[in-house]
Amino acid sequence: MMDTKGGESRSIEQSTAETVVRGPKTAFVESLGTNLSLLRKSLHTTDLRFKTHQIGKRSKQSLIVAYIDGVINPAIVKEVNRRLETIDIDNAPESGFIEQWIEDSFLSSFPQMNNTERPDRAATALMQGKVVILLDGTPFVLIAPVVLGDMLKSPEDYYERWLIGSLLRSLRYLAAFIALLLPGLYVALVNIHPGLLPSELALSIAASREGVPFPPVVEAFLMVFTMELLQEAGPTPIGQTIGIVGGLVIGDAAVSAGIVSPIMVIVIGLTAIAAFANPSFGIGITFRILRIGFIITASILGLFGIILVYIMINIHVVNLKSFGLPYSTPFAPTMVKDWKDLIIRAPMTMLTKRPNLLATEDSKSANKGVKDS
Amino acid sequence: MRSFEYGDDKIGGIELMIAIPSMLIGVGVLSLPRNISSIMTGSDGWIVIVLTGGISILTVWLMAKLAASFPHHSFLSYASIIVSKPIATVLTFLFAISFISFAAYDMRVLGHISQQYLFNHTPVEIVTVSFLLVVVYAVAGSRAALFRLNIIFFPIITIILLLVLLINTAEEAKTNGNYQLILSNQFVAPPGLGTPSGGGGGGEKAFMNISASGESIYDIAQDLANQTSKIPFFEHIKIVIVSEEVAAIPQLFANVMDVFIRNRDTRRGIKVIIAKGKAKDILNIQPEIEKLPSKYIDRILDNSLTKTSELKPVRVGDIHEYLLTKTSFVLSEVTSDETSIYFEGGAVYKGDADKLIGSLNLKEMIGFELITDQRVQGPILVNFNNHLTTYSLREENSKIKIDTHNPEDIKIDIQIKLEGEIQETFGTVLLQKAGVIEALEKEISNVVKEIATQSIKKAQQELEADIFGFRDNLEKFHYDTWQEIKKDWEQGENYFAQSTVNVTVKAEVHSDGVVEKSKK
């Protein structure tokens, strides 16, 4: 028998997955003790509670549910703990194992929990009335419950002044729609409804598509497929080389070879950029999956198909829940009070209430800003 | 301990408030204006909407009140309390039938509309069944989620509703005829357009003109399709050029236009002009800047707003209305040489005679436009103190007042208000001098009055066609008199030609340029 307590661990470094221009630079590490101290450092309140679970039949890992007593709705803590107790696996190398075990719907492509490696983000979530789940052995902690709006929020929205924050936020909403719809819309308009394009645009698209042997939908799939491949091959040691080769292949060679039209390259390029504009990696993947659905139906039923799929996604989102919280709040059920921190981010002095949708025990998070006398 | 407030089985006030209008709006709003206008005469449709709307509001209010007084009860359970259980079951059954037929109707209309406007060749079944599947998916979820869905789509529905209400529909006209027509189509050949990177298409022509002849336009269009590898695509038709000859044959112009009005692919924004001579020649010009003659003509027509004597483009939609009401109207008339087109004036189409009956020259066109309030802009030349002065029109406004006390002698009063500035002066006119501007304004008024009076004279005496839309004014403001004289307005008694038209013009000079004088 050997004592492995203590042991070697990585020192605290900068976050690699969630870099910000302005904001704390520290990131969680693999050691649970260090992570707890990082959280403690920014939250000196005695109400910060840690509930320990033991996860892994054989690995016996520690898992900690952190929350702030007196803020969080106790029903959420109860539900999280209940779900955590059902976990029965050998070991959990990453918090993703936990996430998949306790999420509401494994059929959904939407992430029902957020993950972060930034202590400031975790602290903000705790103060809003959410739980943070820390697992020994991974720097990624889970935040629950979340709604769709949370996926499009970035910590920087709050660190920069409200006008900048609001603009960035609304830009991200626009990006979400582009990432979802643009290739589908292009295919529908060019393939099925060329009459809906303005004549000038229709002519220039027709001119650029002259000589391309494939219908737009095949073209779109070719490009989406290449793009996905590139993204998959990107984070390797020779990622940069791949990036250059890929960029050349998609950007120029494919066009001059007459396989795809230049406009298609613009469409796919814009879509890829828009998908990465979202701070949450998980929702980016969701959009990438749903986008394919849009392209397929657009090629068969045109704009009508796009509308159908859009309605279906909406049906799914209004049915989805994250720990009992409807995923579409505060849009529906409508909670107008929460709208000031949704698509726009109201000035700090106006954000004096915790999110209404979390039904916190203490709804007040700040006093109204006092003017200089 | 407070639990989540949004219990999943309860439906709140906001949810209901949004769900009911969304359901009522449904798909009926697309056909509502048309249905009402086909039953009602004149502009009384709003009465129907207000009345039925009031009745609906009352019933919904009653239903909501009733439901609200039995909280946590389903319809069946509270109906059983009020009227015994068997009757409640029957009522519920009837409701179910009503909602099923409601859904069926909506589905059917949806399929019909998408087939009409989006999918000409797709069977209705595909569209409706795919939509039905989505509806089933929605219903399969929780009931609260259904209401959430309503809330999410409510803003979208409202916006579309407002857009639809701005569009009105009208009934279609019936026509007949057999003439040998020649139809020329200008097809765009994309390689000739060139891409910005490809250095502009070299020497290739960006278009090809193909002609065929036959009796029906649509039939000829199909013939044309057989002549080329390209499929004619009606949705991007920009202009229709009709030759003078065709328009001069009674009924034929209306028959030609019919296909453009009726076809579901053609837009109501297609511009219509008349060609002096053969329409085909105009498509053969080689404009110097644009690659496509049709695009060149289209652009010129769009720009015409900033030039006097060029008519603002008349569109297929306008013509549809004119033909329906048998109103006389004016179309731009053009000729062409190798590289450009020229405006010759206006071709006058008489509503009663159903043909082209004459034309206006450029000067008469200015008068026509000023009277019909077409927001004319551009230069008007005035001779002031024996020197030419150019008055540039910025704003133009005309008002027509008709006095119908004596139907035998209808008095028409036209007030034209002009605002503009002095662009150039020949000779030495010192505009700063007291009284000069006033004198100039008076002179401009006189010139414009002259122009307008001449146009009216031509219309009254030579053409005997009410191109100024006085009949519209009569119908709106003097309905009773109009009903009496309608038949004899442009023919028979010819009240139009006998009416006295009085033109008053008030011109204002707002600016005389940035210098006092430019020469000694």
Coordinates of N, CA, C and O in Angstrom, one line a residue, chain B residues 195-307:
Chain B
T195 N -17.7 37.2 -64.0 CA -17.6 37.4 -62.6 C -16.5 38.5 -62.3 O -15.6 38.7 -63.2
P196 N -16.5 39.1 -61.2 CA -15.6 40.2 -61.0 C -14.1 39.7 -61.1 O -13.2 40.4 -61.6
S197 N -13.9 38.4 -60.7 CA -12.5 37.9 -60.8 C -12.2 37.5 -62.2 O -11.0 37.5 -62.6
G198 N -13.2 37.1 -63.0 CA -12.9 36.6 -64.3 C -12.7 37.6 -65.3 O -12.7 37.4 -66.5
G199 N -12.6 38.9 -65.0 CA -12.3 39.9 -65.9 C -13.4 40.3 -66.9 O -13.2 40.8 -67.9
G200 N -14.7 40.0 -66.5 CA -15.8 40.5 -67.2 C -16.2 39.9 -68.6 O -16.5 40.6 -69.5
G201 N -16.1 38.6 -68.6 CA -16.8 37.9 -69.7 C -16.4 38.1 -71.1 O -17.0 37.6 -72.0
G202 N -15.3 38.8 -71.3 CA -14.7 38.9 -72.7 C -15.7 39.4 -73.7 O -16.5 40.3 -73.4
G203 N -15.7 38.9 -74.9 CA -16.6 39.5 -75.9 C -17.9 38.8 -76.0 O -18.7 39.2 -76.9
E204 N -18.2 37.9 -75.1 CA -19.5 37.2 -75.3 C -20.6 38.1 -75.0 O -20.5 39.0 -74.1
K205 N -21.7 37.9 -75.6 CA -22.9 38.7 -75.3 C -23.6 38.1 -74.0 O -23.5 36.9 -73.8
A206 N -24.1 39.0 -73.2 CA -24.6 38.5 -71.9 C -26.1 38.1 -72.1 O -26.7 37.7 -71.2
F207 N -26.6 38.2 -73.3 CA -28.0 37.9 -73.5 C -28.3 37.3 -74.8 O -27.5 37.3 -75.7
M208 N -29.4 36.7 -75.0 CA -29.8 36.3 -76.3 C -31.3 36.6 -76.5 O -32.1 36.5 -75.5
N209 N -31.7 37.1 -77.6 CA -33.1 37.4 -77.9 C -33.7 36.3 -78.8 O -33.1 36.0 -79.8
I210 N -34.8 35.8 -78.3 CA -35.4 34.7 -79.1 C -36.9 35.2 -79.4 O -37.5 35.7 -78.5
S211 N -37.3 35.0 -80.6 CA -38.7 35.3 -80.9 C -39.4 34.1 -81.4 O -38.9 33.2 -82.0
A212 N -40.7 34.1 -81.2 CA -41.6 33.1 -81.8 C -42.9 33.8 -81.9 O -43.2 34.8 -81.3
S213 N -43.8 33.2 -82.8 CA -45.1 33.8 -83.0 C -46.1 32.8 -82.7 O -45.9 31.6 -82.7
G214 N -47.3 33.2 -82.4 CA -48.4 32.3 -82.1 C -49.6 33.1 -81.6 O -49.6 34.4 -81.8
E215 N -50.6 32.5 -81.1 CA -51.8 33.2 -80.7 C -51.9 33.5 -79.2 O -52.4 34.5 -78.8
S216 N -51.3 32.6 -78.4 CA -51.3 32.9 -77.0 C -49.9 33.1 -76.5 O -49.0 32.4 -76.9
I217 N -49.8 34.1 -75.6 CA -48.5 34.4 -75.1 C -47.8 33.2 -74.4 O -46.7 32.9 -74.6
Y218 N -48.6 32.6 -73.6 CA -48.0 31.5 -72.8 C -47.6 30.4 -73.7 O -46.5 29.8 -73.5
D219 N -48.4 30.1 -74.7 CA -48.1 29.1 -75.7 C -46.7 29.5 -76.4 O -45.9 28.6 -76.6
I220 N -46.6 30.7 -76.8 CA -45.4 31.2 -77.4 C -44.2 31.0 -76.5 O -43.1 30.6 -76.9
A221 N -44.4 31.3 -75.2 CA -43.3 31.2 -74.2 C -42.8 29.8 -74.2 O -41.6 29.5 -74.1
Q222 N -43.8 28.9 -74.2 CA -43.4 27.4 -74.2 C -42.6 27.1 -75.5 O -41.6 26.4 -75.4
D223 N -43.0 27.7 -76.6 CA -42.3 27.5 -77.8 C -40.8 28.0 -77.7 O -39.9 27.3 -78.1
L224 N -40.7 29.1 -77.1 CA -39.4 29.7 -76.9 C -38.5 28.8 -76.1 O -37.3 28.6 -76.3
A225 N -39.1 28.2 -75.1 CA -38.4 27.3 -74.2 C -37.8 26.1 -75.0 O -36.7 25.7 -74.7
N226 N -38.5 25.7 -76.1 CA -38.0 24.6 -76.9 C -36.8 25.1 -77.8 O -36.0 24.2 -78.2
Q227 N -36.7 26.4 -78.0 CA -35.6 26.8 -78.9 C -34.3 26.9 -78.2 O -33.3 27.0 -78.8
T228 N -34.3 27.0 -76.8 CA -33.0 27.2 -76.2 C -32.8 26.1 -75.1 O -33.7 25.4 -74.7
S229 N -31.6 26.1 -74.6 CA -31.3 25.2 -73.5 C -31.8 25.7 -72.2 O -31.7 25.0 -71.2
K230 N -32.1 27.0 -72.2 CA -32.5 27.6 -70.9 C -34.1 27.5 -70.7 O -34.8 27.5 -71.7
I231 N -34.5 27.4 -69.5 CA -35.9 27.4 -69.2 C -36.3 28.8 -68.9 O -35.7 29.5 -68.1
P232 N -37.4 29.3 -69.6 CA -37.8 30.7 -69.3 C -38.3 30.7 -67.8 O -39.0 29.8 -67.3
F233 N -37.9 31.8 -67.2 CA -38.2 31.9 -65.7 C -38.9 33.2 -65.5 O -38.4 34.3 -65.6
F234 N -40.2 33.1 -65.2 CA -41.1 34.3 -65.2 C -40.9 35.2 -64.0 O -41.3 36.3 -64.0
E235 N -40.3 34.6 -63.0 CA -40.2 35.4 -61.7 C -39.3 36.6 -61.8 O -39.4 37.5 -61.0
H236 N -38.4 36.5 -62.7 CA -37.5 37.7 -62.8 C -37.8 38.6 -64.0 O -36.9 39.3 -64.4
I237 N -38.9 38.5 -64.6 CA -39.3 39.4 -65.7 C -39.2 40.8 -65.2 O -39.8 41.1 -64.1
K238 N -38.6 41.7 -65.9 CA -38.4 43.0 -65.4 C -39.3 44.0 -66.2 O -39.9 44.9 -65.5
I239 N -39.3 43.9 -67.5 CA -40.2 44.8 -68.2 C -40.9 44.1 -69.3 O -40.4 43.1 -69.9
V240 N -42.1 44.6 -69.6 CA -42.8 44.1 -70.8 C -42.9 45.3 -71.8 O -43.4 46.4 -71.4
I241 N -42.5 45.1 -73.0 CA -42.6 46.1 -74.0 C -43.6 45.7 -75.0 O -43.5 44.7 -75.6
V242 N -44.6 46.5 -75.1 CA -45.7 46.2 -76.1 C -45.6 47.1 -77.2 O -45.4 48.3 -77.0
S243 N -45.7 46.6 -78.5 CA -45.6 47.6 -79.6 C -46.9 48.3 -79.8 O -48.0 47.8 -79.4
E244 N -46.8 49.5 -80.3 CA -47.9 50.4 -80.5 C -49.0 49.7 -81.3 O -50.2 49.8 -81.0
E245 N -48.6 48.9 -82.3 CA -49.6 48.2 -83.2 C -50.5 47.3 -82.4 O -51.7 47.4 -82.5
V246 N -49.9 46.6 -81.5 CA -50.7 45.6 -80.7 C -51.6 46.4 -79.8 O -52.8 46.0 -79.7
A247 N -51.1 47.4 -79.2 CA -52.0 48.2 -78.2 C -53.1 48.9 -78.9 O -54.0 49.3 -78.3
A248 N -52.9 49.2 -80.2 CA -53.9 49.9 -80.9 C -55.1 49.1 -81.3 O -56.2 49.6 -81.7
I249 N -55.0 47.8 -81.3 CA -56.1 46.9 -81.6 C -57.0 46.7 -80.4 O -56.5 46.4 -79.3
P250 N -58.3 47.0 -80.5 CA -59.2 46.9 -79.3 C -59.0 45.6 -78.6 O -58.9 44.5 -79.3
Q251 N -59.1 45.6 -77.3 CA -59.0 44.4 -76.5 C -57.7 43.7 -76.4 O -57.4 43.0 -75.5
L252 N -56.9 43.8 -77.5 CA -55.7 43.0 -77.6 C -54.7 43.2 -76.4 O -54.1 42.3 -75.9
F253 N -54.5 44.5 -76.1 CA -53.6 44.9 -75.1 C -54.0 44.2 -73.8 O -53.1 43.6 -73.1
A254 N -55.2 44.3 -73.4 CA -55.7 43.7 -72.2 C -55.5 42.2 -72.2 O -55.1 41.6 -71.2
N255 N -55.7 41.6 -73.4 CA -55.4 40.1 -73.5 C -54.0 39.8 -73.3 O -53.6 38.8 -72.7
V256 N -53.1 40.6 -73.9 CA -51.7 40.3 -73.7 C -51.3 40.5 -72.3 O -50.5 39.7 -71.7
M257 N -51.8 41.5 -71.6 CA -51.4 41.7 -70.2 C -52.0 40.6 -69.3 O -51.4 40.4 -68.3
D258 N -53.1 40.0 -69.7 CA -53.7 39.0 -68.9 C -52.8 38.0 -68.4 O -52.8 37.6 -67.2
V259 N -51.9 37.5 -69.3 CA -51.0 36.4 -68.9 C -50.0 36.8 -67.8 O -49.7 36.1 -66.9
F260 N -49.6 38.1 -67.9 CA -48.7 38.6 -66.9 C -49.4 38.9 -65.6 O -48.8 38.8 -64.5
I261 N -50.7 39.2 -65.7 CA -51.4 39.5 -64.4 C -51.8 38.2 -63.8 O -51.7 38.0 -62.6
R262 N -52.2 37.2 -64.6 CA -52.7 36.0 -64.1 C -51.7 35.0 -63.6 O -51.8 34.3 -62.6
N263 N -50.5 34.9 -64.3 CA -49.5 33.9 -64.0 C -49.0 34.1 -62.6 O -48.8 35.2 -62.1
R264 N -48.8 33.0 -61.9 CA -48.5 33.1 -60.5 C -47.0 33.4 -60.3 O -46.6 33.8 -59.2
D265 N -46.2 33.2 -61.4 CA -44.8 33.5 -61.2 C -44.4 35.0 -61.5 O -43.5 35.5 -61.0
T266 N -45.3 35.6 -62.3 CA -44.9 37.0 -62.6 C -45.3 37.9 -61.5 O -46.2 37.7 -60.8
R267 N -44.5 39.0 -61.4 CA -44.7 39.9 -60.3 C -45.6 41.1 -60.7 O -45.5 41.4 -61.9
R268 N -46.2 41.7 -59.8 CA -47.0 42.9 -60.1 C -46.1 44.1 -60.3 O -46.6 45.1 -60.7
G269 N -44.8 43.9 -60.0 CA -43.9 45.1 -60.2 C -43.3 45.2 -61.6 O -42.5 46.0 -61.8
I270 N -43.7 44.3 -62.5 CA -43.1 44.3 -63.8 C -43.5 45.7 -64.5 O -44.7 46.0 -64.4
K271 N -42.6 46.3 -65.1 CA -42.9 47.6 -65.7 C -43.4 47.4 -67.1 O -42.9 46.5 -67.8
V272 N -44.3 48.2 -67.5 CA -44.9 48.1 -68.9 C -44.6 49.4 -69.6 O -44.9 50.5 -69.1
I273 N -44.1 49.3 -70.8 CA -43.9 50.5 -71.7 C -44.4 50.1 -73.1 O -44.5 49.0 -73.5
I274 N -44.6 51.2 -73.9 CA -45.1 51.0 -75.3 C -43.9 51.4 -76.2 O -43.2 52.4 -75.9
A275 N -43.7 50.6 -77.2 CA -42.7 50.9 -78.2 C -43.3 51.5 -79.4 O -44.3 50.9 -79.9
K276 N -42.7 52.5 -79.9 CA -43.1 53.1 -81.2 C -42.4 52.2 -82.2 O -41.2 52.1 -82.2
G277 N -43.2 51.6 -83.1 CA -42.5 50.6 -84.0 C -42.5 49.3 -83.3 O -43.3 48.9 -82.5
K278 N -41.5 48.4 -83.7 CA -41.5 47.1 -83.2 C -40.8 47.0 -81.9 O -39.7 47.5 -81.6
A279 N -41.5 46.3 -81.0 CA -40.9 46.1 -79.6 C -39.6 45.3 -79.6 O -38.8 45.6 -78.8
K280 N -39.5 44.4 -80.6 CA -38.4 43.6 -80.7 C -37.1 44.3 -80.9 O -36.0 44.0 -80.3
D281 N -37.2 45.4 -81.6 CA -36.0 46.2 -81.9 C -35.4 46.8 -80.6 O -34.2 47.0 -80.5
I282 N -36.2 47.1 -79.7 CA -35.7 47.8 -78.5 C -34.8 46.8 -77.7 O -33.9 47.2 -77.1
L283 N -35.2 45.5 -77.8 CA -34.4 44.5 -77.0 C -33.0 44.3 -77.7 O -32.1 43.7 -77.1
N284 N -32.9 44.8 -79.0 CA -31.6 44.6 -79.7 C -30.6 45.6 -79.5 O -29.5 45.6 -80.0
I285 N -30.9 46.7 -78.7 CA -29.9 47.8 -78.6 C -28.7 47.3 -77.8 O -28.8 46.3 -77.1
Q286 N -27.6 47.9 -78.0 CA -26.4 47.6 -77.3 C -26.0 48.7 -76.4 O -25.2 49.6 -76.8
P287 N -26.5 48.8 -75.2 CA -26.2 49.9 -74.3 C -24.7 50.0 -74.0 O -24.1 48.9 -74.0
E288 N -24.2 51.2 -73.8 CA -22.8 51.3 -73.6 C -22.3 50.9 -72.2 O -21.2 50.4 -72.0
I289 N -23.1 51.1 -71.2 CA -22.6 50.8 -69.8 C -23.1 49.5 -69.3 O -22.4 48.7 -68.8
E290 N -24.4 49.2 -69.5 CA -24.9 48.0 -69.0 C -24.7 46.8 -70.0 O -24.5 47.0 -71.2
K291 N -24.7 45.6 -69.5 CA -24.5 44.5 -70.4 C -25.8 44.0 -70.9 O -25.9 43.3 -72.0
L292 N -26.9 44.2 -70.2 CA -28.2 43.7 -70.6 C -29.1 44.8 -71.0 O -29.3 45.7 -70.2
P293 N -29.6 44.8 -72.2 CA -30.5 45.9 -72.7 C -31.7 46.0 -71.7 O -32.1 47.1 -71.4
S294 N -32.3 44.9 -71.3 CA -33.5 44.9 -70.4 C -33.1 45.6 -69.1 O -33.9 46.4 -68.6
K295 N -31.9 45.3 -68.6 CA -31.5 45.9 -67.3 C -31.4 47.4 -67.5 O -31.7 48.2 -66.7
Y296 N -30.8 47.8 -68.7 CA -30.6 49.2 -69.0 C -31.9 49.9 -69.0 O -32.1 51.0 -68.4
I297 N -32.9 49.4 -69.7 CA -34.2 50.0 -69.8 C -34.8 50.1 -68.4 O -35.4 51.1 -68.0
D298 N -34.7 49.0 -67.6 CA -35.3 49.0 -66.3 C -34.7 50.1 -65.4 O -35.4 50.8 -64.7
R299 N -33.3 50.2 -65.5 CA -32.7 51.3 -64.7 C -33.2 52.7 -65.1 O -33.4 53.5 -64.3
I300 N -33.3 52.9 -66.5 CA -33.7 54.2 -66.9 C -35.1 54.5 -66.4 O -35.4 55.6 -65.9
L301 N -36.0 53.5 -66.4 CA -37.3 53.7 -65.9 C -37.3 54.0 -64.4 O -38.1 54.9 -63.9
D302 N -36.4 53.4 -63.7 CA -36.3 53.6 -62.3 C -35.8 55.1 -62.0 O -36.3 55.7 -61.0
N303 N -34.9 55.5 -62.8 CA -34.3 56.9 -62.6 C -35.3 58.0 -63.0 O -35.0 59.1 -62.8
S304 N -36.3 57.6 -63.8 CA -37.2 58.6 -64.4 C -37.8 59.5 -63.4 O -38.3 60.6 -63.8
L305 N -37.8 59.2 -62.1 CA -38.4 60.1 -61.2 C -37.7 61.4 -61.1 O -38.3 62.4 -60.7
T306 N -36.4 61.4 -61.4 CA -35.7 62.7 -61.2 C -35.7 63.5 -62.5 O -35.0 64.5 -62.6
K307 N -36.4 63.1 -63.5 CA -36.5 63.9 -64.8 C -37.9 64.3 -65.1 O -38.8 63.4 -65.0

